[in-house]
Amino acid sequence: MSRGALLVLADGRFPAGGHAHSGGAEAAVKAGRVTGAASLGDFCRGRLYTAGLVSASLAAAAVLGVDPVELDAAADARTPSPALRVAGRKLGRQLMRAARATWPSGELDALAREFPKGAHQPVVLGLVARAAGLGAEDAAYCAAYESVSGPASATVRLLSLDPFDATAVLARLAPELDLVADRAVEAARRVVELGVDELPCASAPLLEIGAEAHAGWAVRLFAS
Amino acid sequence: MIATGVRATARIVAREDGRGGTALPVLEGDGPLALRRTRATGSEARVMLVGAMSGPLGGDHFAVEADVESGARLRVGSAAATIALPGQAKGESRYDVRIDVADGGELHWLPEQLISVCGSDLRVTTRIDLAGSARLVLREEQVLGRVGEEPGRLTSRLTLRIAGRTVLDQELACGPGAPGGWDGPAVLAGHRAVGQLVVVRPEFTREPPAARMLGECAALAPLGGPAVLVTAVAADGLRLRRVLDEALASLG
């Protein structure tokens, strides 16, 4: 693996459109559930062990060569909220555009043809990691980190939270990021042997419900 | 003395009886899982699950299997809430539900709540396999702790397959020892009741219900395939039931 490529892919400035999404933080702030650094930390921890673990496992399994079409269907089954399915595919398509320019690959071209409206972002992320010469663990880390870094930076804007405090939240989650990335890679290895039912399916009811509420707002700062 | 849990499997088979009704050629309770046939309405057979002992307790392994054959109609309820309790046997207890509905079959699976009592440790799995033209209404409600009490550990997975395709696969873990953040703002945020309602009707293929909010803390979402899912959280079991009942009524 190339540690340099990992930094390029994991960089928040990688032009894949993630900055336009709050990972559910905007809905949670509006509902009064996230009000500062402490509740942001709880929010991110809950998201990490649910949506983050699922995304990381999908991405790792894609790196290990599991059929992306099956992974995409498994992502749908783990995402009952239509608003989140739309957001996941939109993010997948944007990542695909950026990655095909950065790490051109036949596999990415094939996936883009299969899903003209976009495949789920973690599935695309896994194939991008493959194209960049990265491994399953790298992809799992990228997905797990994105699951918390998005809400943290969105909350800086939503609550005018001190960016130092938001970054401290992320730093304190680092050991748990390691744990989730490990579990995701273990799960992805089981998927290779036993099929996509082995993927974790941890759910967060308020992320699902909040995403639907958010999608109905007339005015919002973030797309999801 | 080595304490081991109770193993019990209850089985139901519902079959068209050829006279416009539904027969139950298999209705086998087992130990703590007793089954009672109650009065049928029209073509629908009705079964009550009656807890003959308390539990599941730690180490117990309960299973319920229901097969609804082609053209049969079955409604299953329970006489009381299921209460997950700590037990003398070590380790988690399990409650596994397997549901199969064939083409043209219909199942209403509407048990009372599952209450996760302080100190209990229960893993629930519900696996539903439906043929392409099967119909289903299924409700699951979890109440975390009795009034004013901390919940036990509860992990509940719900998997729905229609015509061999998985359209829903979700697991919720909560209580002491569950992965971090389960009671935080992304997952339950202090709500002590959480529930899901799954409705599958072949006509949803043509006219899928639109996604919508049902108050502040519940949402109805069309899944891939002819299915909708209502996800709800509430302060308590009563409020949760009200939301899920209203959701079902709104689907007509």
PDB file of C-alpha atoms in Angstrom, chain A residues 77-211:
ATOM      1  CA  ALA A  77     -31.073  -3.347   2.632  1.00  0.00           C
ATOM      2  CA  ARG A  78     -29.118  -1.663   5.445  1.00  0.00           C
ATOM      3  CA  THR A  79     -30.417   1.801   4.541  1.00  0.00           C
ATOM      4  CA  PRO A  80     -34.193   1.857   4.866  1.00  0.00           C
ATOM      5  CA  SER A  81     -34.398   5.668   4.708  1.00  0.00           C
ATOM      6  CA  PRO A  82     -34.925   6.695   1.056  1.00  0.00           C
ATOM      7  CA  ALA A  83     -33.289  10.063   1.801  1.00  0.00           C
ATOM      8  CA  LEU A  84     -30.134   8.276   2.962  1.00  0.00           C
ATOM      9  CA  ARG A  85     -30.170   5.933  -0.037  1.00  0.00           C
ATOM     10  CA  VAL A  86     -30.339   8.942  -2.364  1.00  0.00           C
ATOM     11  CA  ALA A  87     -27.569  10.735  -0.461  1.00  0.00           C
ATOM     12  CA  GLY A  88     -25.380   7.601  -0.491  1.00  0.00           C
ATOM     13  CA  ARG A  89     -25.713   7.207  -4.249  1.00  0.00           C
ATOM     14  CA  LYS A  90     -25.153  10.905  -4.900  1.00  0.00           C
ATOM     15  CA  LEU A  91     -21.958  10.769  -2.862  1.00  0.00           C
ATOM     16  CA  GLY A  92     -20.966   7.589  -4.677  1.00  0.00           C
ATOM     17  CA  ARG A  93     -21.355   9.250  -8.038  1.00  0.00           C
ATOM     18  CA  GLN A  94     -19.340  12.298  -6.995  1.00  0.00           C
ATOM     19  CA  LEU A  95     -16.568  10.125  -5.605  1.00  0.00           C
ATOM     20  CA  MET A  96     -16.607   8.127  -8.828  1.00  0.00           C
ATOM     21  CA  ARG A  97     -16.102  11.264 -10.920  1.00  0.00           C
ATOM     22  CA  ALA A  98     -13.189  12.453  -8.826  1.00  0.00           C
ATOM     23  CA  ALA A  99     -11.578   9.005  -8.648  1.00  0.00           C
ATOM     24  CA  ARG A 100     -11.816   8.191 -12.337  1.00  0.00           C
ATOM     25  CA  ALA A 101      -9.772  11.333 -12.969  1.00  0.00           C
ATOM     26  CA  THR A 102      -7.290  10.585 -10.163  1.00  0.00           C
ATOM     27  CA  TRP A 103      -6.854   6.789 -10.309  1.00  0.00           C
ATOM     28  CA  PRO A 104      -8.290   5.634 -13.669  1.00  0.00           C
ATOM     29  CA  SER A 105      -9.256   1.960 -13.576  1.00  0.00           C
ATOM     30  CA  GLY A 106     -11.292  -0.499 -15.625  1.00  0.00           C
ATOM     31  CA  GLU A 107     -13.158  -1.609 -12.489  1.00  0.00           C
ATOM     32  CA  LEU A 108     -14.316   1.930 -11.778  1.00  0.00           C
ATOM     33  CA  ASP A 109     -15.423   2.337 -15.406  1.00  0.00           C
ATOM     34  CA  ALA A 110     -17.418  -0.895 -15.175  1.00  0.00           C
ATOM     35  CA  LEU A 111     -19.082   0.157 -11.903  1.00  0.00           C
ATOM     36  CA  ALA A 112     -19.948   3.569 -13.371  1.00  0.00           C
ATOM     37  CA  ARG A 113     -21.614   1.823 -16.337  1.00  0.00           C
ATOM     38  CA  GLU A 114     -23.527  -0.529 -14.014  1.00  0.00           C
ATOM     39  CA  PHE A 115     -24.792   2.350 -11.817  1.00  0.00           C
ATOM     40  CA  PRO A 116     -25.246   5.487 -13.947  1.00  0.00           C
ATOM     41  CA  LYS A 117     -27.018   7.222 -11.024  1.00  0.00           C
ATOM     42  CA  GLY A 118     -24.287   6.211  -8.633  1.00  0.00           C
ATOM     43  CA  ALA A 119     -23.552   3.174  -6.478  1.00  0.00           C
ATOM     44  CA  HIS A 120     -23.511   3.502  -2.683  1.00  0.00           C
ATOM     45  CA  GLN A 121     -20.533   5.602  -1.623  1.00  0.00           C
ATOM     46  CA  PRO A 122     -18.736   2.951   0.497  1.00  0.00           C
ATOM     47  CA  VAL A 123     -18.838   0.464  -2.385  1.00  0.00           C
ATOM     48  CA  VAL A 124     -17.308   3.046  -4.708  1.00  0.00           C
ATOM     49  CA  LEU A 125     -14.796   3.943  -1.999  1.00  0.00           C
ATOM     50  CA  GLY A 126     -13.653   0.321  -1.819  1.00  0.00           C
ATOM     51  CA  LEU A 127     -13.058   0.124  -5.561  1.00  0.00           C
ATOM     52  CA  VAL A 128     -11.298   3.495  -5.512  1.00  0.00           C
ATOM     53  CA  ALA A 129      -8.999   2.177  -2.797  1.00  0.00           C
ATOM     54  CA  ARG A 130      -8.240  -0.852  -4.978  1.00  0.00           C
ATOM     55  CA  ALA A 131      -7.499   1.427  -7.927  1.00  0.00           C
ATOM     56  CA  ALA A 132      -5.175   3.488  -5.728  1.00  0.00           C
ATOM     57  CA  GLY A 133      -3.294   0.369  -4.629  1.00  0.00           C
ATOM     58  CA  LEU A 134      -4.698   0.487  -1.092  1.00  0.00           C
ATOM     59  CA  GLY A 135      -5.856  -2.406   1.075  1.00  0.00           C
ATOM     60  CA  ALA A 136      -9.060  -3.374   2.869  1.00  0.00           C
ATOM     61  CA  GLU A 137      -7.867  -1.867   6.137  1.00  0.00           C
ATOM     62  CA  ASP A 138      -7.152   1.483   4.450  1.00  0.00           C
ATOM     63  CA  ALA A 139     -10.625   1.617   2.926  1.00  0.00           C
ATOM     64  CA  ALA A 140     -12.206   0.662   6.254  1.00  0.00           C
ATOM     65  CA  TYR A 141     -10.337   3.474   8.000  1.00  0.00           C
ATOM     66  CA  CYS A 142     -11.383   6.007   5.345  1.00  0.00           C
ATOM     67  CA  ALA A 143     -15.057   5.037   5.658  1.00  0.00           C
ATOM     68  CA  ALA A 144     -15.018   4.908   9.460  1.00  0.00           C
ATOM     69  CA  TYR A 145     -13.261   8.257   9.709  1.00  0.00           C
ATOM     70  CA  GLU A 146     -15.615   9.899   7.216  1.00  0.00           C
ATOM     71  CA  SER A 147     -18.578   8.695   9.289  1.00  0.00           C
ATOM     72  CA  VAL A 148     -17.471  10.992  12.129  1.00  0.00           C
ATOM     73  CA  SER A 149     -15.419  13.725  10.474  1.00  0.00           C
ATOM     74  CA  GLY A 150     -18.391  14.859   8.359  1.00  0.00           C
ATOM     75  CA  PRO A 151     -20.724  15.475  11.324  1.00  0.00           C
ATOM     76  CA  ALA A 152     -17.889  17.080  13.320  1.00  0.00           C
ATOM     77  CA  SER A 153     -17.018  19.672  10.693  1.00  0.00           C
ATOM     78  CA  ALA A 154     -20.698  20.278   9.891  1.00  0.00           C
ATOM     79  CA  THR A 155     -21.383  20.972  13.569  1.00  0.00           C
ATOM     80  CA  VAL A 156     -18.675  23.628  13.587  1.00  0.00           C
ATOM     81  CA  ARG A 157     -20.779  25.502  11.034  1.00  0.00           C
ATOM     82  CA  LEU A 158     -24.189  24.642  12.478  1.00  0.00           C
ATOM     83  CA  LEU A 159     -23.461  25.595  16.087  1.00  0.00           C
ATOM     84  CA  SER A 160     -20.444  27.867  15.599  1.00  0.00           C
ATOM     85  CA  LEU A 161     -18.668  25.240  17.676  1.00  0.00           C
ATOM     86  CA  ASP A 162     -14.999  25.935  18.322  1.00  0.00           C
ATOM     87  CA  PRO A 163     -13.100  23.936  15.639  1.00  0.00           C
ATOM     88  CA  PHE A 164     -10.529  22.975  18.280  1.00  0.00           C
ATOM     89  CA  ASP A 165     -13.304  21.324  20.327  1.00  0.00           C
ATOM     90  CA  ALA A 166     -14.685  19.517  17.270  1.00  0.00           C
ATOM     91  CA  THR A 167     -11.243  18.176  16.405  1.00  0.00           C
ATOM     92  CA  ALA A 168     -10.718  17.102  20.017  1.00  0.00           C
ATOM     93  CA  VAL A 169     -13.931  15.048  19.715  1.00  0.00           C
ATOM     94  CA  LEU A 170     -12.437  13.257  16.711  1.00  0.00           C
ATOM     95  CA  ALA A 171      -9.090  12.739  18.422  1.00  0.00           C
ATOM     96  CA  ARG A 172     -10.772  11.135  21.444  1.00  0.00           C
ATOM     97  CA  LEU A 173     -12.594   8.731  19.096  1.00  0.00           C
ATOM     98  CA  ALA A 174      -9.327   7.511  17.530  1.00  0.00           C
ATOM     99  CA  PRO A 175      -9.043   4.276  19.584  1.00  0.00           C
ATOM    100  CA  GLU A 176     -12.629   3.420  18.686  1.00  0.00           C
ATOM    101  CA  LEU A 177     -11.928   4.154  15.010  1.00  0.00           C
ATOM    102  CA  ASP A 178      -9.199   1.516  15.232  1.00  0.00           C
ATOM    103  CA  LEU A 179     -11.658  -0.923  16.778  1.00  0.00           C
ATOM    104  CA  VAL A 180     -14.334  -0.314  14.140  1.00  0.00           C
ATOM    105  CA  ALA A 181     -11.848  -0.573  11.266  1.00  0.00           C
ATOM    106  CA  ASP A 182     -10.621  -3.917  12.691  1.00  0.00           C
ATOM    107  CA  ARG A 183     -14.155  -5.268  13.024  1.00  0.00           C
ATOM    108  CA  ALA A 184     -14.973  -4.098   9.513  1.00  0.00           C
ATOM    109  CA  VAL A 185     -12.000  -5.909   7.997  1.00  0.00           C
ATOM    110  CA  GLU A 186     -12.842  -9.090   9.942  1.00  0.00           C
ATOM    111  CA  ALA A 187     -16.420  -8.888   8.685  1.00  0.00           C
ATOM    112  CA  ALA A 188     -15.238  -8.268   5.111  1.00  0.00           C
ATOM    113  CA  ARG A 189     -13.085 -11.408   5.275  1.00  0.00           C
ATOM    114  CA  ARG A 190     -16.120 -13.412   6.397  1.00  0.00           C
ATOM    115  CA  VAL A 191     -18.081 -11.916   3.490  1.00  0.00           C
ATOM    116  CA  VAL A 192     -15.481 -13.234   1.045  1.00  0.00           C
ATOM    117  CA  GLU A 193     -16.030 -16.743   2.422  1.00  0.00           C
ATOM    118  CA  LEU A 194     -19.693 -16.758   3.371  1.00  0.00           C
ATOM    119  CA  GLY A 195     -21.454 -14.001   1.416  1.00  0.00           C
ATOM    120  CA  VAL A 196     -22.908 -10.547   2.029  1.00  0.00           C
ATOM    121  CA  ASP A 197     -25.244 -11.623   4.858  1.00  0.00           C
ATOM    122  CA  GLU A 198     -22.085 -11.542   7.007  1.00  0.00           C
ATOM    123  CA  LEU A 199     -21.914  -7.758   6.645  1.00  0.00           C
ATOM    124  CA  PRO A 200     -22.758  -5.931   9.876  1.00  0.00           C
ATOM    125  CA  CYS A 201     -26.174  -4.281   9.769  1.00  0.00           C
ATOM    126  CA  ALA A 202     -26.007  -2.045  12.842  1.00  0.00           C
ATOM    127  CA  SER A 203     -28.732   0.557  12.673  1.00  0.00           C
ATOM    128  CA  ALA A 204     -29.395   3.902  14.320  1.00  0.00           C
ATOM    129  CA  PRO A 205     -33.138   4.666  14.423  1.00  0.00           C
ATOM    130  CA  LEU A 206     -32.706   8.398  14.975  1.00  0.00           C
ATOM    131  CA  LEU A 207     -30.297   8.742  12.030  1.00  0.00           C
ATOM    132  CA  GLU A 208     -32.930   7.130   9.805  1.00  0.00           C
ATOM    133  CA  ILE A 209     -35.831   9.157  11.211  1.00  0.00           C
ATOM    134  CA  GLY A 210     -33.806  12.397  11.277  1.00  0.00           C
ATOM    135  CA  ALA A 211     -32.778  11.941   7.633  1.00  0.00           C
TER     136      ALA A 211
END
